[in-house]
Amino acid sequence: MLEVLLISWLGKPLWMWLAFLGVVVSLLVLDLGVLHRKNREIGVRESLLMSAFYIALGLLFGAFVWWYLGPEPGLNYLTGFAVEKALAMDNVFVIAMIFGFFAVPRLYQHRVLFWGILGVLVLRALMIGFGAAVISQFSWVLYIFALFLIGTGVKMLVFSDKEYDIAQNPVLRFMRTRFNVTDEHHGERFFVKKPHPASGRLVWFMTPLFLALVLIEIADVVFAVDSVPAIFAITTDPFIVYTSNIFAILGLRALYFALAAMVHRFHYLKLALAVVLIFIGSKIFLADLLGLDKIPPAISLGATFGILTAGVVWSLWKTRNGEEIPGQAAR
């Protein structure tokens, strides 16, 4: 049995993967099975405490990576964790818009986010596994990722104030035209049986809660398109890539309830995130120009943390008196 646990899988012993998955499953069971077994509104104080707990847990795992695998993997993990946490905060803004569009009561928002996180765990595993397999065979793909990140960062800078029109989402329009959809909420249910308007027969209808879940999953696919190349531009170690991704995402639910009421105060974080993506993409080409194997991880972590911190501090300073940032009033 011990020999099986020592088998290398994706560059790391099998026991490391099983231990990580065991921690994730335990956290999910604790969250839904114990702390939030019954539907209830989550207050700001509780969400801040839970968010701090998940951040501390992610940093503690980073300390383990540093201790067991060495300083370079540890720095790469922390850099990836910081970038993924910033992307998760950007995701909070979109989630708030989706919940607002469907008028999802706060009482049931945690249920939607929980099932959304389960979908993210599987989706990220598939995307990261595919990315690792491609990069191991074609290392030049990293340069495509880098160019994509630079382009994404520039686009975020240019179109930072562009509104996300949920009503025009093609998936939502498809679902509303091809399936039975009700505009009424039915508690925590994703599906409900109602008489069909034409035939009078009882048929299944999708509720707004389910539509919100679908759009949140789609939003994560969009964010993963930025997220996965970003972390692979930091490190190609599948274990570091996946664990930093998941630990950043696990606290997304708590982060949402802490920040949903004050998303307007983090306008410049998105601009800072755009600069980070440009930096991460550019450093691959910069390393080649300087004749380096890679930009030192300590520099990458310092620059990433400094840029993101500046974005948060500047956002909070600009909105300290409660005024709206120009272009944000409609958000």
mmCIF file of C-alpha atoms in Angstrom:
data_model
loop_
_atom_site.group_PDB
_atom_site.id
_atom_site.type_symbol
_atom_site.label_atom_id
_atom_site.label_comp_id
_atom_site.label_asym_id
_atom_site.label_seq_id
_atom_site.Cartn_x
_atom_site.Cartn_y
_atom_site.Cartn_z
ATOM 1 C CA MET A 1 0.000 0.000 0.000
ATOM 2 C CA LEU A 2 2.824 2.365 0.886
ATOM 3 C CA GLU A 3 4.427 1.780 -2.507
ATOM 4 C CA VAL A 4 1.198 2.888 -4.221
ATOM 5 C CA LEU A 5 1.144 6.169 -2.305
ATOM 6 C CA LEU A 6 4.714 6.880 -3.429
ATOM 7 C CA ILE A 7 3.887 6.434 -7.115
ATOM 8 C CA SER A 8 4.586 9.642 -9.043
ATOM 9 C CA TRP A 9 1.538 11.207 -10.708
ATOM 10 C CA LEU A 10 1.895 14.451 -12.666
ATOM 11 C CA GLY A 11 5.311 14.999 -11.131
ATOM 12 C CA LYS A 12 4.344 14.520 -7.473
ATOM 13 C CA PRO A 13 3.821 11.488 -5.172
ATOM 14 C CA LEU A 14 0.265 10.199 -5.181
ATOM 15 C CA TRP A 15 -0.061 10.830 -1.426
ATOM 16 C CA MET A 16 0.333 14.580 -1.955
ATOM 17 C CA TRP A 17 -2.568 14.665 -4.406
ATOM 18 C CA LEU A 18 -4.745 12.480 -2.154
ATOM 19 C CA ALA A 19 -3.936 14.601 0.916
ATOM 20 C CA PHE A 20 -4.832 17.794 -0.953
ATOM 21 C CA LEU A 21 -8.103 16.335 -2.262
ATOM 22 C CA GLY A 22 -8.876 15.071 1.250
ATOM 23 C CA VAL A 23 -8.515 18.606 2.625
ATOM 24 C CA VAL A 24 -10.757 20.027 -0.124
ATOM 25 C CA VAL A 25 -13.490 17.409 0.393
ATOM 26 C CA SER A 26 -13.355 17.917 4.173
ATOM 27 C CA LEU A 27 -13.784 21.672 3.745
ATOM 28 C CA LEU A 28 -16.759 21.221 1.419
ATOM 29 C CA VAL A 29 -18.425 18.747 3.793
ATOM 30 C CA LEU A 30 -17.801 21.090 6.732
ATOM 31 C CA ASP A 31 -19.204 24.026 4.779
ATOM 32 C CA LEU A 32 -22.428 22.488 3.466
ATOM 33 C CA GLY A 33 -22.947 19.590 5.876
ATOM 34 C CA VAL A 34 -22.224 21.398 9.138
ATOM 35 C CA LEU A 35 -21.939 25.199 8.937
ATOM 36 C CA HIS A 36 -24.596 25.826 6.292
ATOM 37 C CA ARG A 37 -26.792 22.747 6.428
ATOM 38 C CA LYS A 38 -29.863 24.978 6.543
ATOM 39 C CA ASN A 39 -30.505 27.926 4.246
ATOM 40 C CA ARG A 40 -29.848 31.206 6.005
ATOM 41 C CA GLU A 41 -28.464 34.624 5.202
ATOM 42 C CA ILE A 42 -24.717 34.965 5.703
ATOM 43 C CA GLY A 43 -23.726 38.209 7.407
ATOM 44 C CA VAL A 44 -20.711 40.357 6.590
ATOM 45 C CA ARG A 45 -18.929 39.479 9.862
ATOM 46 C CA GLU A 46 -19.268 35.733 9.276
ATOM 47 C CA SER A 47 -18.198 36.036 5.648
ATOM 48 C CA LEU A 48 -15.126 38.104 6.608
ATOM 49 C CA LEU A 49 -14.136 35.494 9.192
ATOM 50 C CA MET A 50 -14.641 32.650 6.703
ATOM 51 C CA SER A 51 -12.721 34.522 4.023
ATOM 52 C CA ALA A 52 -9.845 35.126 6.446
ATOM 53 C CA PHE A 53 -9.920 31.416 7.354
ATOM 54 C CA TYR A 54 -9.665 30.314 3.702
ATOM 55 C CA ILE A 55 -6.877 32.816 2.975
ATOM 56 C CA ALA A 56 -4.963 31.643 6.055
ATOM 57 C CA LEU A 57 -5.469 28.025 4.996
ATOM 58 C CA GLY A 58 -4.174 28.792 1.495
ATOM 59 C CA LEU A 59 -1.114 30.554 2.924
ATOM 60 C CA LEU A 60 -0.531 27.680 5.356
ATOM 61 C CA PHE A 61 -0.538 25.252 2.445
ATOM 62 C CA GLY A 62 1.916 27.569 0.702
ATOM 63 C CA ALA A 63 4.181 27.308 3.762
ATOM 64 C CA PHE A 64 4.011 23.516 3.458
ATOM 65 C CA VAL A 65 4.915 23.717 -0.235
ATOM 66 C CA TRP A 66 7.868 25.977 0.628
ATOM 67 C CA TRP A 67 9.034 23.621 3.399
ATOM 68 C CA TYR A 68 8.582 20.340 1.526
ATOM 69 C CA LEU A 69 9.297 21.280 -2.110
ATOM 70 C CA GLY A 70 11.629 24.250 -1.654
ATOM 71 C CA PRO A 71 11.659 28.063 -1.897
ATOM 72 C CA GLU A 72 11.085 28.324 -5.662
ATOM 73 C CA PRO A 73 7.910 26.174 -5.729
ATOM 74 C CA GLY A 74 6.771 28.019 -2.599
ATOM 75 C CA LEU A 75 7.199 31.427 -4.235
ATOM 76 C CA ASN A 76 5.488 30.201 -7.406
ATOM 77 C CA TYR A 77 2.562 28.922 -5.343
ATOM 78 C CA LEU A 78 2.189 32.240 -3.504
ATOM 79 C CA THR A 79 2.368 34.211 -6.766
ATOM 80 C CA GLY A 80 -0.247 31.978 -8.356
ATOM 81 C CA PHE A 81 -2.420 32.180 -5.247
ATOM 82 C CA ALA A 82 -2.272 36.010 -5.283
ATOM 83 C CA VAL A 83 -3.179 36.207 -8.994
ATOM 84 C CA GLU A 84 -6.003 33.677 -8.645
ATOM 85 C CA LYS A 85 -7.404 35.440 -5.577
ATOM 86 C CA ALA A 86 -7.428 38.736 -7.502
ATOM 87 C CA LEU A 87 -9.193 37.064 -10.431
ATOM 88 C CA ALA A 88 -11.680 35.573 -7.959
ATOM 89 C CA MET A 89 -12.389 39.071 -6.632
ATOM 90 C CA ASP A 90 -13.046 40.225 -10.193
ATOM 91 C CA ASN A 91 -15.388 37.257 -10.527
ATOM 92 C CA VAL A 92 -17.287 38.496 -7.457
ATOM 93 C CA PHE A 93 -18.342 41.597 -9.401
ATOM 94 C CA VAL A 94 -19.910 39.490 -12.151
ATOM 95 C CA ILE A 95 -21.597 37.131 -9.668
ATOM 96 C CA ALA A 96 -23.153 40.145 -7.923
ATOM 97 C CA MET A 97 -24.547 41.339 -11.260
ATOM 98 C CA ILE A 98 -25.987 37.881 -12.035
ATOM 99 C CA PHE A 99 -27.679 37.577 -8.644
ATOM 100 C CA GLY A 100 -29.039 41.103 -9.015
ATOM 101 C CA PHE A 101 -30.365 40.399 -12.512
ATOM 102 C CA PHE A 102 -32.305 37.325 -11.339
ATOM 103 C CA ALA A 103 -33.214 38.926 -7.981
ATOM 104 C CA VAL A 104 -31.858 35.885 -6.125
ATOM 105 C CA PRO A 105 -32.621 36.258 -2.383
ATOM 106 C CA ARG A 106 -29.512 36.303 -0.163
ATOM 107 C CA LEU A 107 -31.039 33.326 1.655
ATOM 108 C CA TYR A 108 -30.353 31.061 -1.346
ATOM 109 C CA GLN A 109 -27.222 32.615 -2.811
ATOM 110 C CA HIS A 110 -24.904 30.356 -0.808
ATOM 111 C CA ARG A 111 -26.573 27.254 -2.292
ATOM 112 C CA VAL A 112 -25.953 28.504 -5.837
ATOM 113 C CA LEU A 113 -22.338 29.376 -5.072
ATOM 114 C CA PHE A 114 -21.674 26.006 -3.409
ATOM 115 C CA TRP A 115 -22.794 24.027 -6.446
ATOM 116 C CA GLY A 116 -20.980 26.508 -8.627
ATOM 117 C CA ILE A 117 -17.739 25.793 -6.747
ATOM 118 C CA LEU A 118 -18.173 22.045 -7.267
ATOM 119 C CA GLY A 119 -18.429 22.650 -11.000
ATOM 120 C CA VAL A 120 -15.333 24.859 -10.881
ATOM 121 C CA LEU A 121 -13.277 22.130 -9.163
ATOM 122 C CA VAL A 122 -13.982 19.693 -11.990
ATOM 123 C CA LEU A 123 -13.660 22.275 -14.764
ATOM 124 C CA ARG A 124 -10.304 23.611 -13.543
ATOM 125 C CA ALA A 125 -8.952 20.062 -13.136
ATOM 126 C CA LEU A 126 -9.828 19.263 -16.764
ATOM 127 C CA MET A 127 -8.423 22.537 -18.128
ATOM 128 C CA ILE A 128 -5.209 22.347 -16.091
ATOM 129 C CA GLY A 129 -4.696 18.672 -16.960
ATOM 130 C CA PHE A 130 -5.147 19.460 -20.642
ATOM 131 C CA GLY A 131 -2.861 22.478 -20.417
ATOM 132 C CA ALA A 132 -0.123 20.511 -18.637
ATOM 133 C CA ALA A 133 -0.309 17.744 -21.246
ATOM 134 C CA VAL A 134 -0.042 20.217 -24.129
ATOM 135 C CA ILE A 135 2.850 22.167 -22.575
ATOM 136 C CA SER A 136 4.797 18.986 -21.814
ATOM 137 C CA GLN A 137 4.670 18.117 -25.527
ATOM 138 C CA PHE A 138 4.866 21.620 -27.022
ATOM 139 C CA SER A 139 6.763 24.059 -24.791
ATOM 140 C CA TRP A 140 6.253 26.872 -27.322
ATOM 141 C CA VAL A 141 2.596 26.989 -26.263
ATOM 142 C CA LEU A 142 3.772 29.049 -23.268
ATOM 143 C CA TYR A 143 4.581 31.906 -25.653
ATOM 144 C CA ILE A 144 1.022 31.742 -27.019
ATOM 145 C CA PHE A 145 -0.269 31.887 -23.436
ATOM 146 C CA ALA A 146 1.987 34.889 -22.798
ATOM 147 C CA LEU A 147 0.727 36.768 -25.860
ATOM 148 C CA PHE A 148 -2.848 35.957 -24.872
ATOM 149 C CA LEU A 149 -2.282 37.335 -21.358
ATOM 150 C CA ILE A 150 -0.767 40.548 -22.726
ATOM 151 C CA GLY A 151 -3.700 40.967 -25.111
ATOM 152 C CA THR A 152 -6.210 40.265 -22.335
ATOM 153 C CA GLY A 153 -4.537 42.778 -20.041
ATOM 154 C CA VAL A 154 -4.571 45.486 -22.712
ATOM 155 C CA LYS A 155 -8.227 44.746 -23.450
ATOM 156 C CA MET A 156 -9.090 45.036 -19.744
ATOM 157 C CA LEU A 157 -7.344 48.416 -19.585
ATOM 158 C CA VAL A 158 -9.120 49.757 -22.671
ATOM 159 C CA PHE A 159 -12.601 48.388 -21.901
ATOM 160 C CA SER A 160 -12.527 48.507 -18.090
ATOM 161 C CA ASP A 161 -15.827 50.439 -17.923
ATOM 162 C CA LYS A 162 -17.767 48.314 -20.402
ATOM 163 C CA GLU A 163 -20.961 46.902 -18.928
ATOM 164 C CA TYR A 164 -21.713 43.176 -18.902
ATOM 165 C CA ASP A 165 -25.209 42.872 -20.423
ATOM 166 C CA ILE A 166 -26.641 39.711 -18.856
ATOM 167 C CA ALA A 167 -29.931 39.928 -20.760
ATOM 168 C CA GLN A 168 -28.054 39.569 -24.062
ATOM 169 C CA ASN A 169 -26.095 36.489 -22.957
ATOM 170 C CA PRO A 170 -26.546 33.975 -25.819
ATOM 171 C CA VAL A 171 -26.752 30.973 -23.470
ATOM 172 C CA LEU A 172 -29.489 32.630 -21.429
ATOM 173 C CA ARG A 173 -31.425 33.542 -24.560
ATOM 174 C CA PHE A 174 -31.039 29.966 -25.865
ATOM 175 C CA MET A 175 -32.314 28.460 -22.605
ATOM 176 C CA ARG A 176 -35.292 30.779 -22.474
ATOM 177 C CA THR A 177 -36.330 29.973 -26.050
ATOM 178 C CA ARG A 178 -35.667 26.198 -26.012
ATOM 179 C CA PHE A 179 -36.652 25.161 -22.472
ATOM 180 C CA ASN A 180 -39.456 25.768 -20.014
ATOM 181 C CA VAL A 181 -38.339 28.622 -17.792
ATOM 182 C CA THR A 182 -40.223 30.348 -14.988
ATOM 183 C CA ASP A 183 -39.450 33.861 -13.793
ATOM 184 C CA GLU A 184 -40.744 33.053 -10.307
ATOM 185 C CA HIS A 185 -38.525 31.844 -7.479
ATOM 186 C CA HIS A 186 -39.489 28.600 -5.748
ATOM 187 C CA GLY A 187 -37.348 28.611 -2.642
ATOM 188 C CA GLU A 188 -34.069 26.725 -3.012
ATOM 189 C CA ARG A 189 -35.283 24.597 -5.928
ATOM 190 C CA PHE A 190 -33.495 24.592 -9.284
ATOM 191 C CA PHE A 191 -36.430 22.886 -11.025
ATOM 192 C CA VAL A 192 -40.161 22.924 -10.347
ATOM 193 C CA LYS A 193 -43.217 21.178 -11.840
ATOM 194 C CA LYS A 194 -45.908 23.541 -13.120
ATOM 195 C CA PRO A 195 -48.822 23.329 -15.570
ATOM 196 C CA HIS A 196 -47.667 24.146 -19.092
ATOM 197 C CA PRO A 197 -49.405 27.330 -20.370
ATOM 198 C CA ALA A 198 -50.376 25.644 -23.668
ATOM 199 C CA SER A 199 -51.269 22.058 -22.696
ATOM 200 C CA GLY A 200 -52.059 22.388 -19.004
ATOM 201 C CA ARG A 201 -49.945 19.293 -18.266
ATOM 202 C CA LEU A 202 -47.487 19.287 -15.390
ATOM 203 C CA VAL A 203 -43.970 19.720 -16.789
ATOM 204 C CA TRP A 204 -40.577 20.652 -15.367
ATOM 205 C CA PHE A 205 -39.539 24.300 -15.421
ATOM 206 C CA MET A 206 -36.123 25.811 -14.771
ATOM 207 C CA THR A 207 -36.167 28.394 -11.995
ATOM 208 C CA PRO A 208 -34.155 31.648 -11.905
ATOM 209 C CA LEU A 209 -31.912 29.964 -9.330
ATOM 210 C CA PHE A 210 -30.818 27.386 -11.920
ATOM 211 C CA LEU A 211 -30.333 30.019 -14.613
ATOM 212 C CA ALA A 212 -28.117 31.977 -12.199
ATOM 213 C CA LEU A 213 -26.073 28.807 -11.539
ATOM 214 C CA VAL A 214 -25.585 28.207 -15.270
ATOM 215 C CA LEU A 215 -24.442 31.788 -15.898
ATOM 216 C CA ILE A 216 -22.050 31.657 -12.933
ATOM 217 C CA GLU A 217 -20.498 28.475 -14.347
ATOM 218 C CA ILE A 218 -20.173 30.156 -17.745
ATOM 219 C CA ALA A 219 -18.592 33.192 -16.089
ATOM 220 C CA ASP A 220 -16.014 30.902 -14.512
ATOM 221 C CA VAL A 221 -15.215 29.388 -17.906
ATOM 222 C CA VAL A 222 -14.522 32.911 -19.151
ATOM 223 C CA PHE A 223 -12.343 33.690 -16.131
ATOM 224 C CA ALA A 224 -10.561 30.328 -16.433
ATOM 225 C CA VAL A 225 -9.489 31.301 -19.955
ATOM 226 C CA ASP A 226 -7.471 34.094 -18.282
ATOM 227 C CA SER A 227 -6.667 32.204 -15.094
ATOM 228 C CA VAL A 228 -5.165 28.996 -16.470
ATOM 229 C CA PRO A 229 -2.708 30.664 -18.902
ATOM 230 C CA ALA A 230 -1.736 33.115 -16.141
ATOM 231 C CA ILE A 231 -0.757 30.414 -13.675
ATOM 232 C CA PHE A 232 1.030 28.356 -16.362
ATOM 233 C CA ALA A 233 3.044 31.480 -17.209
ATOM 234 C CA ILE A 234 4.175 31.464 -13.558
ATOM 235 C CA THR A 235 4.913 27.729 -13.269
ATOM 236 C CA THR A 236 4.283 24.591 -15.314
ATOM 237 C CA ASP A 237 4.142 22.314 -12.260
ATOM 238 C CA PRO A 238 0.596 20.836 -12.369
ATOM 239 C CA PHE A 239 0.500 20.412 -8.581
ATOM 240 C CA ILE A 240 1.337 24.074 -7.910
ATOM 241 C CA VAL A 241 -1.011 25.210 -10.684
ATOM 242 C CA TYR A 242 -4.029 23.240 -9.436
ATOM 243 C CA THR A 243 -3.571 23.732 -5.690
ATOM 244 C CA SER A 244 -3.061 27.507 -5.950
ATOM 245 C CA ASN A 245 -6.142 27.702 -8.198
ATOM 246 C CA ILE A 246 -8.360 25.690 -5.890
ATOM 247 C CA PHE A 247 -7.299 27.302 -2.612
ATOM 248 C CA ALA A 248 -7.992 30.726 -4.135
ATOM 249 C CA ILE A 249 -11.409 29.600 -5.408
ATOM 250 C CA LEU A 250 -12.515 27.780 -2.230
ATOM 251 C CA GLY A 251 -12.901 31.100 -0.437
ATOM 252 C CA LEU A 252 -14.929 32.622 -3.275
ATOM 253 C CA ARG A 253 -18.285 32.125 -1.531
ATOM 254 C CA ALA A 254 -17.125 33.830 1.665
ATOM 255 C CA LEU A 255 -15.399 36.540 -0.370
ATOM 256 C CA TYR A 256 -18.607 37.211 -2.292
ATOM 257 C CA PHE A 257 -20.717 37.794 0.816
ATOM 258 C CA ALA A 258 -17.995 40.036 2.263
ATOM 259 C CA LEU A 259 -17.579 42.191 -0.838
ATOM 260 C CA ALA A 260 -20.909 42.044 -2.703
ATOM 261 C CA ALA A 261 -22.245 45.165 -0.985
ATOM 262 C CA MET A 262 -19.097 47.184 -1.708
ATOM 263 C CA VAL A 263 -17.955 46.036 -5.153
ATOM 264 C CA HIS A 264 -18.032 49.647 -6.371
ATOM 265 C CA ARG A 265 -15.118 50.395 -4.036
ATOM 266 C CA PHE A 266 -12.715 48.096 -5.918
ATOM 267 C CA HIS A 267 -12.892 49.659 -9.379
ATOM 268 C CA TYR A 268 -9.112 50.097 -9.730
ATOM 269 C CA LEU A 269 -8.431 46.492 -8.726
ATOM 270 C CA LYS A 270 -9.492 45.449 -12.222
ATOM 271 C CA LEU A 271 -6.987 47.882 -13.724
ATOM 272 C CA ALA A 272 -4.278 46.544 -11.406
ATOM 273 C CA LEU A 273 -5.199 43.002 -12.425
ATOM 274 C CA ALA A 274 -4.842 44.003 -16.085
ATOM 275 C CA VAL A 275 -1.324 45.303 -15.372
ATOM 276 C CA VAL A 276 -0.489 42.043 -13.556
ATOM 277 C CA LEU A 277 -1.609 39.964 -16.539
ATOM 278 C CA ILE A 278 0.523 42.104 -18.871
ATOM 279 C CA PHE A 279 3.483 41.714 -16.497
ATOM 280 C CA ILE A 280 3.106 37.926 -16.210
ATOM 281 C CA GLY A 281 2.842 37.554 -19.980
ATOM 282 C CA SER A 282 5.741 39.950 -20.666
ATOM 283 C CA LYS A 283 8.171 38.364 -18.220
ATOM 284 C CA ILE A 284 8.423 35.234 -20.382
ATOM 285 C CA PHE A 285 9.721 37.317 -23.287
ATOM 286 C CA LEU A 286 11.780 39.516 -20.951
ATOM 287 C CA ALA A 287 13.578 36.467 -19.556
ATOM 288 C CA ASP A 288 14.581 35.431 -23.105
ATOM 289 C CA LEU A 289 15.844 38.950 -23.892
ATOM 290 C CA LEU A 290 17.955 38.971 -20.716
ATOM 291 C CA GLY A 291 19.262 35.468 -21.357
ATOM 292 C CA LEU A 292 17.621 34.099 -18.205
ATOM 293 C CA ASP A 293 15.894 30.763 -17.739
ATOM 294 C CA LYS A 294 13.077 32.659 -16.027
ATOM 295 C CA ILE A 295 12.457 35.821 -14.050
ATOM 296 C CA PRO A 296 13.288 35.024 -10.387
ATOM 297 C CA PRO A 297 10.108 33.947 -8.520
ATOM 298 C CA ALA A 298 10.787 36.467 -5.741
ATOM 299 C CA ILE A 299 10.613 39.331 -8.257
ATOM 300 C CA SER A 300 7.413 37.929 -9.776
ATOM 301 C CA LEU A 301 5.767 37.618 -6.364
ATOM 302 C CA GLY A 302 6.915 41.070 -5.240
ATOM 303 C CA ALA A 303 5.715 42.779 -8.422
ATOM 304 C CA THR A 304 2.371 40.938 -8.415
ATOM 305 C CA PHE A 305 1.680 41.668 -4.751
ATOM 306 C CA GLY A 306 2.780 45.304 -5.102
ATOM 307 C CA ILE A 307 0.578 45.996 -8.142
ATOM 308 C CA LEU A 308 -2.515 44.339 -6.629
ATOM 309 C CA THR A 309 -2.022 46.067 -3.277
ATOM 310 C CA ALA A 310 -1.691 49.426 -5.029
ATOM 311 C CA GLY A 311 -4.949 48.755 -6.907
ATOM 312 C CA VAL A 312 -6.844 47.928 -3.708
ATOM 313 C CA VAL A 313 -5.425 50.841 -1.699
ATOM 314 C CA TRP A 314 -6.049 53.363 -4.485
ATOM 315 C CA SER A 315 -9.620 52.101 -4.973
ATOM 316 C CA LEU A 316 -10.409 52.415 -1.260
ATOM 317 C CA TRP A 317 -8.809 55.870 -1.132
ATOM 318 C CA LYS A 318 -10.739 57.186 -4.135
ATOM 319 C CA THR A 319 -14.061 55.996 -2.662
ATOM 320 C CA ARG A 320 -13.297 56.844 0.986
ATOM 321 C CA ASN A 321 -16.094 59.431 1.166
ATOM 322 C CA GLY A 322 -18.670 57.206 -0.496
ATOM 323 C CA GLU A 323 -18.623 58.955 -3.862
ATOM 324 C CA GLU A 324 -19.048 56.975 -7.106
ATOM 325 C CA ILE A 325 -16.116 56.626 -9.456
ATOM 326 C CA PRO A 326 -16.999 58.125 -12.870
ATOM 327 C CA GLY A 327 -18.433 55.407 -15.101
ATOM 328 C CA GLN A 328 -19.465 53.222 -12.128
ATOM 329 C CA ALA A 329 -22.820 54.655 -11.210
ATOM 330 C CA ALA A 330 -24.709 52.192 -13.366
ATOM 331 C CA ARG A 331 -22.967 49.132 -11.991
#
